[in-house]
Short mmCIF file of C-alpha atoms and ligand atoms in Angstrom, two decimals:
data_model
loop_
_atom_site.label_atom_id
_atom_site.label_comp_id
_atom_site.label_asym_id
_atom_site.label_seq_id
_atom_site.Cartn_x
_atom_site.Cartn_y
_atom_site.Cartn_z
CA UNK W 48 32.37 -25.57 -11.07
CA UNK W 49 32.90 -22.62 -12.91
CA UNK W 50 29.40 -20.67 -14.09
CA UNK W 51 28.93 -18.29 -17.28
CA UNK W 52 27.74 -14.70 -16.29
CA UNK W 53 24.64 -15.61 -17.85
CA UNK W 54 23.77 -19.08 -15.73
CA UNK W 55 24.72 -17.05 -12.31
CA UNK W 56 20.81 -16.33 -10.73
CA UNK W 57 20.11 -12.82 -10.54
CA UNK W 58 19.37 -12.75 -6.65
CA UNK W 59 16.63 -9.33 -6.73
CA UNK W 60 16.81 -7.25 -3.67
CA UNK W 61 13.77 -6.67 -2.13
CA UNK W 62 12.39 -3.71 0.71
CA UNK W 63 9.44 -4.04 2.60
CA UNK W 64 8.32 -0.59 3.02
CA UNK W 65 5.55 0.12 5.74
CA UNK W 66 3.15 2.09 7.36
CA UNK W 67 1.31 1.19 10.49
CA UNK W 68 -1.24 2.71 13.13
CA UNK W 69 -1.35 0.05 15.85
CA UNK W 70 1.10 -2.31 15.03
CA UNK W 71 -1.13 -4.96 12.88
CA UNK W 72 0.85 -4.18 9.11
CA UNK W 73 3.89 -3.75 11.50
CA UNK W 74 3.93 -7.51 12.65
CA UNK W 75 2.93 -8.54 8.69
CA UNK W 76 6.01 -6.33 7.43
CA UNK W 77 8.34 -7.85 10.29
CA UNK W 78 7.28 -11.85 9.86
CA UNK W 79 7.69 -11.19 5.93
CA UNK W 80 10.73 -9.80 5.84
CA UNK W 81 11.94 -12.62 7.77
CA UNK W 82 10.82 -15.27 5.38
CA UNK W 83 11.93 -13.72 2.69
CA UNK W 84 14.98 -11.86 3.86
CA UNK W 85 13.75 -8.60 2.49
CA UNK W 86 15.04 -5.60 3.78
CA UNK W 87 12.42 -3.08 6.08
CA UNK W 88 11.97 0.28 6.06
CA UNK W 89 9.34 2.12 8.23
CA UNK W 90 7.15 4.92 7.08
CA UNK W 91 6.70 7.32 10.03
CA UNK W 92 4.86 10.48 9.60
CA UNK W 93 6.24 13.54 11.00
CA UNK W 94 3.17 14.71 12.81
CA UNK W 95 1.59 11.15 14.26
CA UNK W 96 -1.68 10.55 14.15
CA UNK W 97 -4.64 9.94 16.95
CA UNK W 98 -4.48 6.88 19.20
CA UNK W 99 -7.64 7.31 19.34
CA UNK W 100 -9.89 5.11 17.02
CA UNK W 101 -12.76 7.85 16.12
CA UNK W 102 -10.25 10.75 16.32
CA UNK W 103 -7.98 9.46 13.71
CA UNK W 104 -10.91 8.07 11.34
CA UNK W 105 -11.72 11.88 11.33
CA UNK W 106 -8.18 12.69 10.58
CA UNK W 107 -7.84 10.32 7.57
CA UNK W 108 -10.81 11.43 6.40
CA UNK W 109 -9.56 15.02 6.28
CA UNK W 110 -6.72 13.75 4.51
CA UNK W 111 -7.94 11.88 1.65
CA UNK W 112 -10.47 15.01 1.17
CA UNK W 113 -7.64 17.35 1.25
CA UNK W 114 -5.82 15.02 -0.81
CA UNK W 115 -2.82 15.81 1.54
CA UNK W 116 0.58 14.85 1.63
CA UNK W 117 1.28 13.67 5.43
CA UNK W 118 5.29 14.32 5.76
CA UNK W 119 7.50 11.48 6.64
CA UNK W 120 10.44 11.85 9.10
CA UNK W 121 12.89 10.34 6.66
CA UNK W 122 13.53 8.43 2.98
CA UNK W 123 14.82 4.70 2.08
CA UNK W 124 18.37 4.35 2.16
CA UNK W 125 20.40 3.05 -1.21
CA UNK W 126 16.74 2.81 -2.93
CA UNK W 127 18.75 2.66 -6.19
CA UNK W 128 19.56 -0.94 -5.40
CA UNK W 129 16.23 -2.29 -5.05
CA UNK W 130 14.22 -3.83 -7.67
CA UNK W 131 11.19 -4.97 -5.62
CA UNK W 132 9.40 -2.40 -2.89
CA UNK W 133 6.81 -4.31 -1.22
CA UNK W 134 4.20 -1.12 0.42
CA UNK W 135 2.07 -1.84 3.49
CA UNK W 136 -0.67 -0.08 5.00
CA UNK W 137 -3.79 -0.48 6.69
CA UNK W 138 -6.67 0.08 4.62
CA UNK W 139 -8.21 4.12 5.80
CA UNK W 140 -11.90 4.54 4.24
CA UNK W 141 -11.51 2.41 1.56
CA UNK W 142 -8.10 3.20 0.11
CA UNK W 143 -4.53 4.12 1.16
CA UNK W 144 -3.63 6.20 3.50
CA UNK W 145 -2.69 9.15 2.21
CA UNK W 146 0.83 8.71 3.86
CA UNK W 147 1.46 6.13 1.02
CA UNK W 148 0.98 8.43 -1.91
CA UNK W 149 3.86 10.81 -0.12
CA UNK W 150 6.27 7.69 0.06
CA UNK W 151 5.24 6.84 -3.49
CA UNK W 152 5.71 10.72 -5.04
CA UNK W 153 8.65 11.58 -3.07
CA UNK W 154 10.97 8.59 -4.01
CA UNK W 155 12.11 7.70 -7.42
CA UNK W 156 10.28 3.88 -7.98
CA UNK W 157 10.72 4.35 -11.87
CA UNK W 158 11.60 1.05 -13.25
CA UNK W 159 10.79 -0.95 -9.95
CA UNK W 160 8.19 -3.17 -9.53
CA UNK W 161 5.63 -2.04 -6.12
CA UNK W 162 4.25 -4.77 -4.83
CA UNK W 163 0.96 -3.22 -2.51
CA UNK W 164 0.06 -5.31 0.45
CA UNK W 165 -3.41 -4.14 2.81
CA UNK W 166 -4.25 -5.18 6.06
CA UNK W 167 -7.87 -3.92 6.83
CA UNK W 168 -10.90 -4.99 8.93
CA UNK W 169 -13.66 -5.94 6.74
CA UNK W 170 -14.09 -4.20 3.01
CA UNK W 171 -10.78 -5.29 1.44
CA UNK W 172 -8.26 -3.12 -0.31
CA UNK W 173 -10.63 -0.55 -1.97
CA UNK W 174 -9.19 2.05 -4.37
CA UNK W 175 -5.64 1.78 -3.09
CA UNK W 176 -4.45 0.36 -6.58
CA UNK W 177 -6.30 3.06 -8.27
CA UNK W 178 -4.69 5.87 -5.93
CA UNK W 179 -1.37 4.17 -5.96
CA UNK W 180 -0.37 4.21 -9.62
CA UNK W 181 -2.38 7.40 -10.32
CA UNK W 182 1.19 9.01 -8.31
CA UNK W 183 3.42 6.64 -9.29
CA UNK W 184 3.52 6.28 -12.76
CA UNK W 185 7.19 4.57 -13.89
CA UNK W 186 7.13 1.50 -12.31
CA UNK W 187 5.19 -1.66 -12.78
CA UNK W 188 2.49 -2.50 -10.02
CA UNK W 189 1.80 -5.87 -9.20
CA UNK W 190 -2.29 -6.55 -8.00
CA UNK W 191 -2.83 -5.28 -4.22
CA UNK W 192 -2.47 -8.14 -1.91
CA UNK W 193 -5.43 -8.12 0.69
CA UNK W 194 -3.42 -10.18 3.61
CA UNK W 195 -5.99 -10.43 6.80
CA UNK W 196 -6.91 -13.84 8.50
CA UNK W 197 -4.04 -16.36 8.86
CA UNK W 198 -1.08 -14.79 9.18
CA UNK W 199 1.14 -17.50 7.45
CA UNK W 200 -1.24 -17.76 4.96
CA UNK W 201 -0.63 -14.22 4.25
CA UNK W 202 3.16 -13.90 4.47
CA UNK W 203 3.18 -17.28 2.03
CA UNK W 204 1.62 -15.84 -0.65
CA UNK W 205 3.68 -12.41 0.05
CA UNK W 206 6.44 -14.30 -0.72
CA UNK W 207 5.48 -16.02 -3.75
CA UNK W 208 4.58 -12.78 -5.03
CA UNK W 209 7.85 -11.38 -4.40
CA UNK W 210 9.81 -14.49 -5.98
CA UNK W 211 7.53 -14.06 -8.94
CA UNK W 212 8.24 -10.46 -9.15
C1 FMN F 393 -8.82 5.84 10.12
C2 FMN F 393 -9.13 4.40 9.86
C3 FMN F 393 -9.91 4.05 8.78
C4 FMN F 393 -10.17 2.70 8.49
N1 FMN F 393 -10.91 2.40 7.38
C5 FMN F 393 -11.12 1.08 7.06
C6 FMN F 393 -11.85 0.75 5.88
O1 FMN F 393 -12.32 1.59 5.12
N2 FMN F 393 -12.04 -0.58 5.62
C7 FMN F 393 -11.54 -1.58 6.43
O2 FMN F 393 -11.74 -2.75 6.15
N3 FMN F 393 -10.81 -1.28 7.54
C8 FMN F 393 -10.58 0.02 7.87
N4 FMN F 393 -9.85 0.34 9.00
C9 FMN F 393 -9.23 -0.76 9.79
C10 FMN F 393 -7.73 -0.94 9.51
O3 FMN F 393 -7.48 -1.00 8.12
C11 FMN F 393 -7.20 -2.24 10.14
O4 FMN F 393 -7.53 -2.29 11.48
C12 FMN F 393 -5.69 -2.37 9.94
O5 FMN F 393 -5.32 -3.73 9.95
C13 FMN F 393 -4.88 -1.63 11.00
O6 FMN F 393 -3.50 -1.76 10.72
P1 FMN F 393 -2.36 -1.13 11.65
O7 FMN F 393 -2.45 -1.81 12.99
O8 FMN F 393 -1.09 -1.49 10.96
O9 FMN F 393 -2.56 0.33 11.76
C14 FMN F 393 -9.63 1.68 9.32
C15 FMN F 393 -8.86 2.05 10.45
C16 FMN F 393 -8.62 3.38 10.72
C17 FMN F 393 -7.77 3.76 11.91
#
């Protein structure tokens, strides 16, 4: 059966963008984007940081009181034809790492709508929203998710987030 333009569904394209230290908001980005069949994109900083636990805490630290700018080895391909950009990152004394605010400055999210997803240990997403839109000021955030515990609990109410969106 033939459909008018207007009752074909607008299928929105989706990227999961992410950063990750040990491989925790790694796993999150990989099972989502498989239930959802959102694209991935890793955010890899040019200059890694510690293995080491107390090493990098001092690092991030630095960072956030710097407010620096940790470059990334490389941008989103075709960004233009996403409308949803899921970010992920671990939580880094109580906010984003500052890795996050160079994805968000650097590429054009105008008119997008971020969808910021946390994995942490124990105090929850922080001031990431706060730090997040204070860089990013065109498109239209969506609350932070804090995804810890179950895993499929997590990724399931990703994705209803990101069919909302
Ligand atoms: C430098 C650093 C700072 C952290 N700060 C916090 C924090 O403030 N609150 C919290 O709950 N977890 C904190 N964590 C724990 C991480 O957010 C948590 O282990 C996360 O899931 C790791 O994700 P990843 O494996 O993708 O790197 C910190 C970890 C590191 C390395």
């Amino acid at each position: 059966m033939l459909l008018y333009e207007s009752e074909v569904p607008i299928m929105k394209k989706t990227l999961i963008a992410y950063f990750t230290r040990t491989g925790i908001t790694k796993k999150l980005a990989e099972d989502t984007a498989k239930q959802t069949g959102a694209d991935l994109f890793a955010i890899e900083p040019v200059k890694e940081h510690s293995s080491s636990y107390l090493i990098c805490v001092g690092q991030a630290k630095l960072e956030n009181l710097q407010n620096a700018r940790p470059a990334i080895k490389a941008k989103p391909q075709n960004l233009q034809d996403y409308d949803t950009i899921v970010v992920m990152f671990p939580i880094w004394w109580f906010t984003c790492p500052n890795i996050i605010l160079t994805f968000l400055e650097e590429n054009d999210l105008s008119g997008k709508t971020v969808i910021p997803v946390c994995t942490y240990g124990s105090s929850g997403k922080g001031s990431s929203e706060k730090a997040m839109t204070a860089v990013c000021k065109d498109a239209t955030f969506k609350p932070c998710i804090e995804a810890t515990g179950l895993k499929d609990k997590a990724v399931a109410a990703i994705a209803a987030v990101i069919e909302e969106a």
